[in-house]
Coordinates of C-alpha atoms and ligand atoms in Angstrom, one line a residue:
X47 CA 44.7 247.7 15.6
X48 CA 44.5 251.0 17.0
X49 CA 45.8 251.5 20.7
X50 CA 46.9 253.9 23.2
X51 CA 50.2 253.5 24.4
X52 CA 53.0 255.0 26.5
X53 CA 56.8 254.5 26.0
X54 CA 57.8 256.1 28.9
X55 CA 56.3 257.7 32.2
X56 CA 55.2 260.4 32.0
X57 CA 52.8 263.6 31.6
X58 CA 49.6 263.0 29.6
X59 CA 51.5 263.6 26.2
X60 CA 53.1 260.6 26.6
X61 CA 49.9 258.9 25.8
X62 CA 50.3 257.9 21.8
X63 CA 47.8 256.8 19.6
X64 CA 49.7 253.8 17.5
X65 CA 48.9 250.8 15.4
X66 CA 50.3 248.1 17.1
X67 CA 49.4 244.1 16.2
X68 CA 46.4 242.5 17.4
X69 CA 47.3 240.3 20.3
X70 CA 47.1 236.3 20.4
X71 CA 44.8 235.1 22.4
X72 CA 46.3 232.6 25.1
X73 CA 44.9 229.3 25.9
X74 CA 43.1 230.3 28.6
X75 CA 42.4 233.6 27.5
X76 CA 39.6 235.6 25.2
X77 CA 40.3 238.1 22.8
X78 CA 37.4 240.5 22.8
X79 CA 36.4 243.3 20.1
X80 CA 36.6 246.7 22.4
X81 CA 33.2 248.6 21.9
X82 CA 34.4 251.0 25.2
X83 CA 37.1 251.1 27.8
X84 CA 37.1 252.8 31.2
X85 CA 39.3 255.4 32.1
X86 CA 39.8 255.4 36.0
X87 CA 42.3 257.7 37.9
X88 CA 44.8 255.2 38.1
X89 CA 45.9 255.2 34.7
X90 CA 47.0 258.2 35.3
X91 CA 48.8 257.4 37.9
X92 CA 50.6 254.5 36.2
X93 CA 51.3 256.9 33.2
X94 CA 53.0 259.0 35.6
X95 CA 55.0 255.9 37.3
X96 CA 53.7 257.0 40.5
X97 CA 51.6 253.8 40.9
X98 CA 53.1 251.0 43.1
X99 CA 52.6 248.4 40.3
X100 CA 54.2 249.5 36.6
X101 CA 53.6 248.0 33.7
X102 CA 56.8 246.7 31.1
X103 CA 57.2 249.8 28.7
X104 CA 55.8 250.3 25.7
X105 CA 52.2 249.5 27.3
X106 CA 48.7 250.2 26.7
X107 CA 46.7 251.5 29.7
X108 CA 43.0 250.8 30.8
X109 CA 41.6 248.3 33.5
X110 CA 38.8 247.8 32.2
X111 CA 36.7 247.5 28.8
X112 CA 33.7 246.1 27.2
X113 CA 32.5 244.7 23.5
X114 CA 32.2 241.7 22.1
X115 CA 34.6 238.1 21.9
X116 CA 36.4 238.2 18.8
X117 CA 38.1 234.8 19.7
X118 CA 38.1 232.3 23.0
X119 CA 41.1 230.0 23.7
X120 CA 41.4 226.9 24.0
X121 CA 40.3 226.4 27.4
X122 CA 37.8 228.8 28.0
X123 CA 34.4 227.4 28.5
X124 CA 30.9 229.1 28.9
X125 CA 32.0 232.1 25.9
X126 CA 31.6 232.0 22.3
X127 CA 33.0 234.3 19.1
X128 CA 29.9 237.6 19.6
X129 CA 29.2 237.4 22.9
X130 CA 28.7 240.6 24.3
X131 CA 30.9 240.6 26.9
X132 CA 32.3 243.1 30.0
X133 CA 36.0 242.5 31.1
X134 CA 38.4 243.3 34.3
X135 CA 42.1 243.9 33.1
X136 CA 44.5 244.2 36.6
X137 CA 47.0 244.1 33.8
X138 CA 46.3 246.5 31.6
X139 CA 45.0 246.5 28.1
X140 CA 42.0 248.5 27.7
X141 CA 42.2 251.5 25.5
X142 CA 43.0 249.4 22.3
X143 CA 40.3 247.8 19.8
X144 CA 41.4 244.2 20.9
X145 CA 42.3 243.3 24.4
X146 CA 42.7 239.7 25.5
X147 CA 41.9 238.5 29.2
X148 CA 41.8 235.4 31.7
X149 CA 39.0 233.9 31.3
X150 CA 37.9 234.6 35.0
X151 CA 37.8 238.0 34.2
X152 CA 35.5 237.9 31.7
X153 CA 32.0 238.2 32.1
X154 CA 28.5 237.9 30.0
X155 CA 27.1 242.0 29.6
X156 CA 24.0 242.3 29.7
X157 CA 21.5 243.3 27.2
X158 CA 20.5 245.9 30.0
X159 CA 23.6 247.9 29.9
X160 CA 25.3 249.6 27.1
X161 CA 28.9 249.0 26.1
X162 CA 30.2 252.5 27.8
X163 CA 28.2 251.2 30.8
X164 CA 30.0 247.8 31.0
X165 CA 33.1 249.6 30.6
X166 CA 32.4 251.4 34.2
X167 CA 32.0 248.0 35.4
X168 CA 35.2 246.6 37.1
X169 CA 37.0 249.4 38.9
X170 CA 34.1 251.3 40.6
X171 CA 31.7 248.2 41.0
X172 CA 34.3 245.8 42.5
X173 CA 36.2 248.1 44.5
X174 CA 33.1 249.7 46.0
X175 CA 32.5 245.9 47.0
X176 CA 35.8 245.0 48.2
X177 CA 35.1 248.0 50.6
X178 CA 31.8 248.0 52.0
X179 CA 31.0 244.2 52.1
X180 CA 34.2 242.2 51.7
X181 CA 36.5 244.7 53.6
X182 CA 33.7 246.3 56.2
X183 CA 31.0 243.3 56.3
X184 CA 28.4 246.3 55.9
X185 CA 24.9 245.5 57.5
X186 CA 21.4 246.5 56.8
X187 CA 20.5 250.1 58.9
X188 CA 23.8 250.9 59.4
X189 CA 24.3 254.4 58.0
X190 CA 27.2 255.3 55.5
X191 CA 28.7 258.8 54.3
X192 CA 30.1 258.6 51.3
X193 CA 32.7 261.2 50.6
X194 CA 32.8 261.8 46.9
X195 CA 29.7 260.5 45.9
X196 CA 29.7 261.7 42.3
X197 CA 32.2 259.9 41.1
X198 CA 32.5 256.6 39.6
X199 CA 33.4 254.6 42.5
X200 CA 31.1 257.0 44.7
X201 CA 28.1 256.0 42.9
X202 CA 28.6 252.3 42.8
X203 CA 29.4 252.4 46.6
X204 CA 26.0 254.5 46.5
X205 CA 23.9 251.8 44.8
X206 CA 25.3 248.9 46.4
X207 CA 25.0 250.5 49.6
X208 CA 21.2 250.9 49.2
X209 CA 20.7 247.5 47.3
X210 CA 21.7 246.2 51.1
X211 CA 19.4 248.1 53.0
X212 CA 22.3 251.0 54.2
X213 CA 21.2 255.0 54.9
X214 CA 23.2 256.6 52.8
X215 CA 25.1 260.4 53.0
X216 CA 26.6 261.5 50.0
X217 CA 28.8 264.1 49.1
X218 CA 29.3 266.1 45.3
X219 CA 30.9 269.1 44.6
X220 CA 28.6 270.8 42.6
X221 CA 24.8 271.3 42.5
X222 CA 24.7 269.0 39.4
X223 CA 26.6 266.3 41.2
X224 CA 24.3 266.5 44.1
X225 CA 20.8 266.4 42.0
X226 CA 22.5 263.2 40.3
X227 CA 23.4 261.8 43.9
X228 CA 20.1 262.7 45.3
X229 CA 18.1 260.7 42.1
X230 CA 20.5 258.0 42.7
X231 CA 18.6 257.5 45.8
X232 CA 20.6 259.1 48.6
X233 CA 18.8 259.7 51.6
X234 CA 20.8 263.1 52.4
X235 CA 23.1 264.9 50.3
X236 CA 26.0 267.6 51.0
X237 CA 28.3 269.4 49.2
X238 CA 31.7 269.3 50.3
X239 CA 32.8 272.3 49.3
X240 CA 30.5 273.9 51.6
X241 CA 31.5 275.3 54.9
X242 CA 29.7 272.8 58.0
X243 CA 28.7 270.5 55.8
X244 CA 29.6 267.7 57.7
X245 CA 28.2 269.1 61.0
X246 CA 25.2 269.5 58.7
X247 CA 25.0 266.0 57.4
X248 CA 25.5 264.3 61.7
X249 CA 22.5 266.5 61.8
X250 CA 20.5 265.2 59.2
X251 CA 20.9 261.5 60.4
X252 CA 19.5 262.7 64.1
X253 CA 23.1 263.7 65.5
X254 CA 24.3 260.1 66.3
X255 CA 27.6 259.6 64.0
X256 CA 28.4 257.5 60.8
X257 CA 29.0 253.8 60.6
X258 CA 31.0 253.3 58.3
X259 CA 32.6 256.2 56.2
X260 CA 33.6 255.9 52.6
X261 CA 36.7 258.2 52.0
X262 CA 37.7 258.8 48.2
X263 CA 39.9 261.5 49.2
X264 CA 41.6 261.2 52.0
X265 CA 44.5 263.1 52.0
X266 CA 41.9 266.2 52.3
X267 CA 39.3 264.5 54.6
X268 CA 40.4 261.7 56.9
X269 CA 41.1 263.9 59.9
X270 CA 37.5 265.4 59.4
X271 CA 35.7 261.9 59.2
X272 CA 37.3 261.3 62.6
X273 CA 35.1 264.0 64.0
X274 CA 31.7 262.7 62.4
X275 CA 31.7 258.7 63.9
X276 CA 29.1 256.9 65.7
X277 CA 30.1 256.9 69.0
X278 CA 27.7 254.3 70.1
X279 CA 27.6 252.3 67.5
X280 CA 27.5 248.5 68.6
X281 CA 29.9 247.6 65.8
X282 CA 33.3 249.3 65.5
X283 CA 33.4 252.4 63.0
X284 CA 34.9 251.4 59.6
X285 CA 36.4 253.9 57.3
X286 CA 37.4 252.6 54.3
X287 CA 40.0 254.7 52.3
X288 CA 39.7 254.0 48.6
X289 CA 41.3 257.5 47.3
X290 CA 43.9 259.5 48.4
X291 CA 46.3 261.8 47.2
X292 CA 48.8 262.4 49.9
X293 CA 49.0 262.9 53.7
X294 CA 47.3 264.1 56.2
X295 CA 46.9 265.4 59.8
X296 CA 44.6 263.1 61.9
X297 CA 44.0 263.0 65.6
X298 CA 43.8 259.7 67.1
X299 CA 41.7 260.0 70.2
X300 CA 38.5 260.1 68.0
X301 CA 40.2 256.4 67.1
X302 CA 40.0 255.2 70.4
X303 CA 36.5 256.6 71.6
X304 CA 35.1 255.2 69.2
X305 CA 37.1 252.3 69.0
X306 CA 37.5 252.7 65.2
X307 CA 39.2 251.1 62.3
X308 CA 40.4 252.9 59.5
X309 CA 40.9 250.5 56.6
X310 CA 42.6 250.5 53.3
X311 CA 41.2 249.0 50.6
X312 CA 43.2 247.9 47.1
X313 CA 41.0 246.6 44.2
X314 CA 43.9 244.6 43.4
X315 CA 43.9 242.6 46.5
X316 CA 40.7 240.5 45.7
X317 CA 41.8 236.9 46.1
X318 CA 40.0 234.7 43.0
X319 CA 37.3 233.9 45.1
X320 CA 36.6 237.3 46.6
X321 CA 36.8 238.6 42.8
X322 CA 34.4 235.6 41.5
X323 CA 32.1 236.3 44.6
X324 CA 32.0 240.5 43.4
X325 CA 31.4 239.4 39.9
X326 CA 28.7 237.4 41.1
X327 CA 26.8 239.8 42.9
X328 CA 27.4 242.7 40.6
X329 CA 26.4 240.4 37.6
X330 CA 22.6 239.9 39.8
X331 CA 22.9 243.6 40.7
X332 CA 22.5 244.1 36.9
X333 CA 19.6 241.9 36.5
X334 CA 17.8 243.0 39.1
X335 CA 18.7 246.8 37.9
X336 CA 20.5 248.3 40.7
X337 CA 23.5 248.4 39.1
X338 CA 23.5 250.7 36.6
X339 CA 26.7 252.9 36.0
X340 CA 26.2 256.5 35.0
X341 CA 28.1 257.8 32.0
X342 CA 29.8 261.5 31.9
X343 CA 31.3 261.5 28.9
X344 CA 32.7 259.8 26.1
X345 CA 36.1 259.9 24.3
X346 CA 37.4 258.8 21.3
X347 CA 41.0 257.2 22.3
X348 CA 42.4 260.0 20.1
X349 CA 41.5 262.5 23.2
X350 CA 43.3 260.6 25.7
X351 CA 45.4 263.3 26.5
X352 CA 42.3 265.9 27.5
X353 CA 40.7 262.9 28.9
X354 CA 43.6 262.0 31.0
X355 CA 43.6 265.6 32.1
X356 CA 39.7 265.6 32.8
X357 CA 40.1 262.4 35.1
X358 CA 41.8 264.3 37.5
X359 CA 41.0 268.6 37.3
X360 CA 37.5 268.5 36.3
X361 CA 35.4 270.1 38.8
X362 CA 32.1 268.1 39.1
X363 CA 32.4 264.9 38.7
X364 CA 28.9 263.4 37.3
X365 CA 29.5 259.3 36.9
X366 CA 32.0 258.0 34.7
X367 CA 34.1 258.6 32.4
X368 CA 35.3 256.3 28.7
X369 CA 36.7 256.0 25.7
X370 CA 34.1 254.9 22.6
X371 CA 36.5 252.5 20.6
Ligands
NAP464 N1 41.9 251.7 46.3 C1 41.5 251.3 45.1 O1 41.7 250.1 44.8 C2 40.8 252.2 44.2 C3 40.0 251.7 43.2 C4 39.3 252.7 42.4 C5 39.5 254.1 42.6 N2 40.4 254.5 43.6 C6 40.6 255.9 43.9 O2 39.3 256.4 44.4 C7 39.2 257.7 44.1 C8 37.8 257.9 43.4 O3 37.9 257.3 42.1 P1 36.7 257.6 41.0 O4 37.0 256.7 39.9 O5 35.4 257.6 41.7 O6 37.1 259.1 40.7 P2 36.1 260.2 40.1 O7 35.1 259.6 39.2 O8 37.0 261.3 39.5 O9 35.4 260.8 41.4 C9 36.1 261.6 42.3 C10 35.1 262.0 43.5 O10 35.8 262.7 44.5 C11 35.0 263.8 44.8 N3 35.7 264.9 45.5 C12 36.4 265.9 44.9 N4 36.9 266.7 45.9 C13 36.4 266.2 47.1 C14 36.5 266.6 48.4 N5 37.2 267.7 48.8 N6 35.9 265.8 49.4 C15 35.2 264.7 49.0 N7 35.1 264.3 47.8 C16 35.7 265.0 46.8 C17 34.4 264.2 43.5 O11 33.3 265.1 43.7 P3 33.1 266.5 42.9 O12 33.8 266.3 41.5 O13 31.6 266.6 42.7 O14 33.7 267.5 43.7 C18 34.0 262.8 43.0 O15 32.8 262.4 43.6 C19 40.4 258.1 43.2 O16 41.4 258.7 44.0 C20 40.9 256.8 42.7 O17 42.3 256.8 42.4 C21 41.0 253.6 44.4

């Protein structure tokens, strides 16, 4: 099979295109036909070897992909050979034409969604839940910002948010990443590129403060959410920090009067049940149609370089971005 691999860390011309064998598919595991596979910021980071968890060298990147089961092991119930299928890889695997996976991690796709949608599946969808429901216990009328709403994880937090009854703030960098926000059902958008946007934005929700505030970048913005909290709010502040890129300067007071939390948040540290209990209310989030990933572009995994270097310098972000296997 075809596959994407690195030998060593590295820049983004480390990523090879190789044939490589098909892998066995474990007794507990299913071996699924990749239509698409996401490509998410951190396999970037991992090609670099500046992510905290490295894969054994030579490996194939991608946490996350979506086609069809080619072959289920022994022990796998509920799955049969040409299911169409959606599938979380915390161990890599995805930018290949066969992947296998535990069999928790495998789930029915939905005639509803396309293949390059179930491929934006995992990392955006289950983080954006790990942060506002498992990690902030978001409630109905509380009002988020979302900082970096254009993104892939932005825009899942976005439609969860408002599948529970949250106002919602979002930010974009560019007029076409706001008009996207904005039809994604945003009650207020900003860019943040702007000067006084966020003074703008504390404005727009009537001056009190945000609830919770969902930072993707938070080397750049954490001190600024500080100033921007709900100082009366009956429930602590939460900021969950899903992205960042390096440190910053923050001033604690704003911590203490409004006696809030800033909280990281790692996709990775689902337990089972907190990852079965995200799969199971993304997989009704599909059926009842708010979950619905947006698609930026497409790759074929022989652009993995220039899509490695889009992941993380495009200016503009509009939804997600995959490979087409
Ligand atoms: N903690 C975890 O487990 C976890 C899981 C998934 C992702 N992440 C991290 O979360 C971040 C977002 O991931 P993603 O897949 O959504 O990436 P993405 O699709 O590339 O989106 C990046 C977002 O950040 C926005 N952004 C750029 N500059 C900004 C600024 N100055 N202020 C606010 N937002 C800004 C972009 O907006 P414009 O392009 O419109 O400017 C876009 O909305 C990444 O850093 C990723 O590594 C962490």
């Amino acid at each position: 099979m075809k596959a994407v691999r690195i030998h060593k860390f590295g820049s983004k011309d480390a990523l090879k295109l190789e044939t490589v064998p098909i892998p066995e598919v474990g007794e507990s595991e299913v071996l699924v036909r990749v239509n698409a596979a996401g490509i998410n910021p951190v396999d970037t980071y991992i090609r670099e070897g500046s992510f905290a968890v490295l894969p054994t060298l030579p490996a194939i990147l991608g946490k996350e992909a979506a086609g069809v089961v080619e072959k289920v092991g022994d022990g796998v119930q509920g799955l049969k050979e040409g299911d169409r299928v959606f599938t979380c890889l915390p161990d890599n695997g995805g930018y290949a034409e066969y992947v296998t996976c535990k069999k928790n991690y495998v789930f029915p796709l939905s005639e509803r969604l396309s293949f390059s949608q179930g491929a934006g599946l995992y990392v955006p969808y289950f983080t954006a839940y790990r942060a506002l429901v498992i990690k902030c216990r978001i409630k109905p009328g509380e009002v988020l910002l979302i900082h970096g709403a254009s993104g892939a994880v932005g825009i899942a937090a976005l439609q969860l948010a408002k599948a529970c009854g949250v106002s919602v703030v979002g930010t974009a960098g560019t007029l076409e990443g706001m008009e996207l926000v904005k039809s994604l059902g945003a009650d207020f958008v900003f860019n943040h590129k702007e000067k006084g946007y966020l003074n703008n934005a504390v404005a727009a929700i009537g001056g009190q403060g945000f609830n919770v505030v969902l930072e993707n970048l938070a080397n750049i913005n954490l001190g600024a959410d500080l100033t921007v909290l709900n100082q009366q709010a009956r429930v602590a502040v939460r900021i969950p920090v899903v992205g960042s890129r390096g440190s910053v300067e923050v001033n604690p007071r704003s911590l203490m009067l409004t006696e809030s939390t800033i909280i990281g948040v790692k996709l990775m540290g689902n337990t089972e049940e907190e990852h079965l209990e995200a799969a199971g209310v993304i997989l009704k989030g599909i059926e009842d149609g708010w979950v619905k990933p947006i698609i930026a572009r497409e790759y074929a995994l022989e652009e993995a370089s220039q899509a490695h270097h889009d992941i993380i310098h495009n200016k503009g972000a509009r939804g997600k971005l995959v490979f087409k296997v």
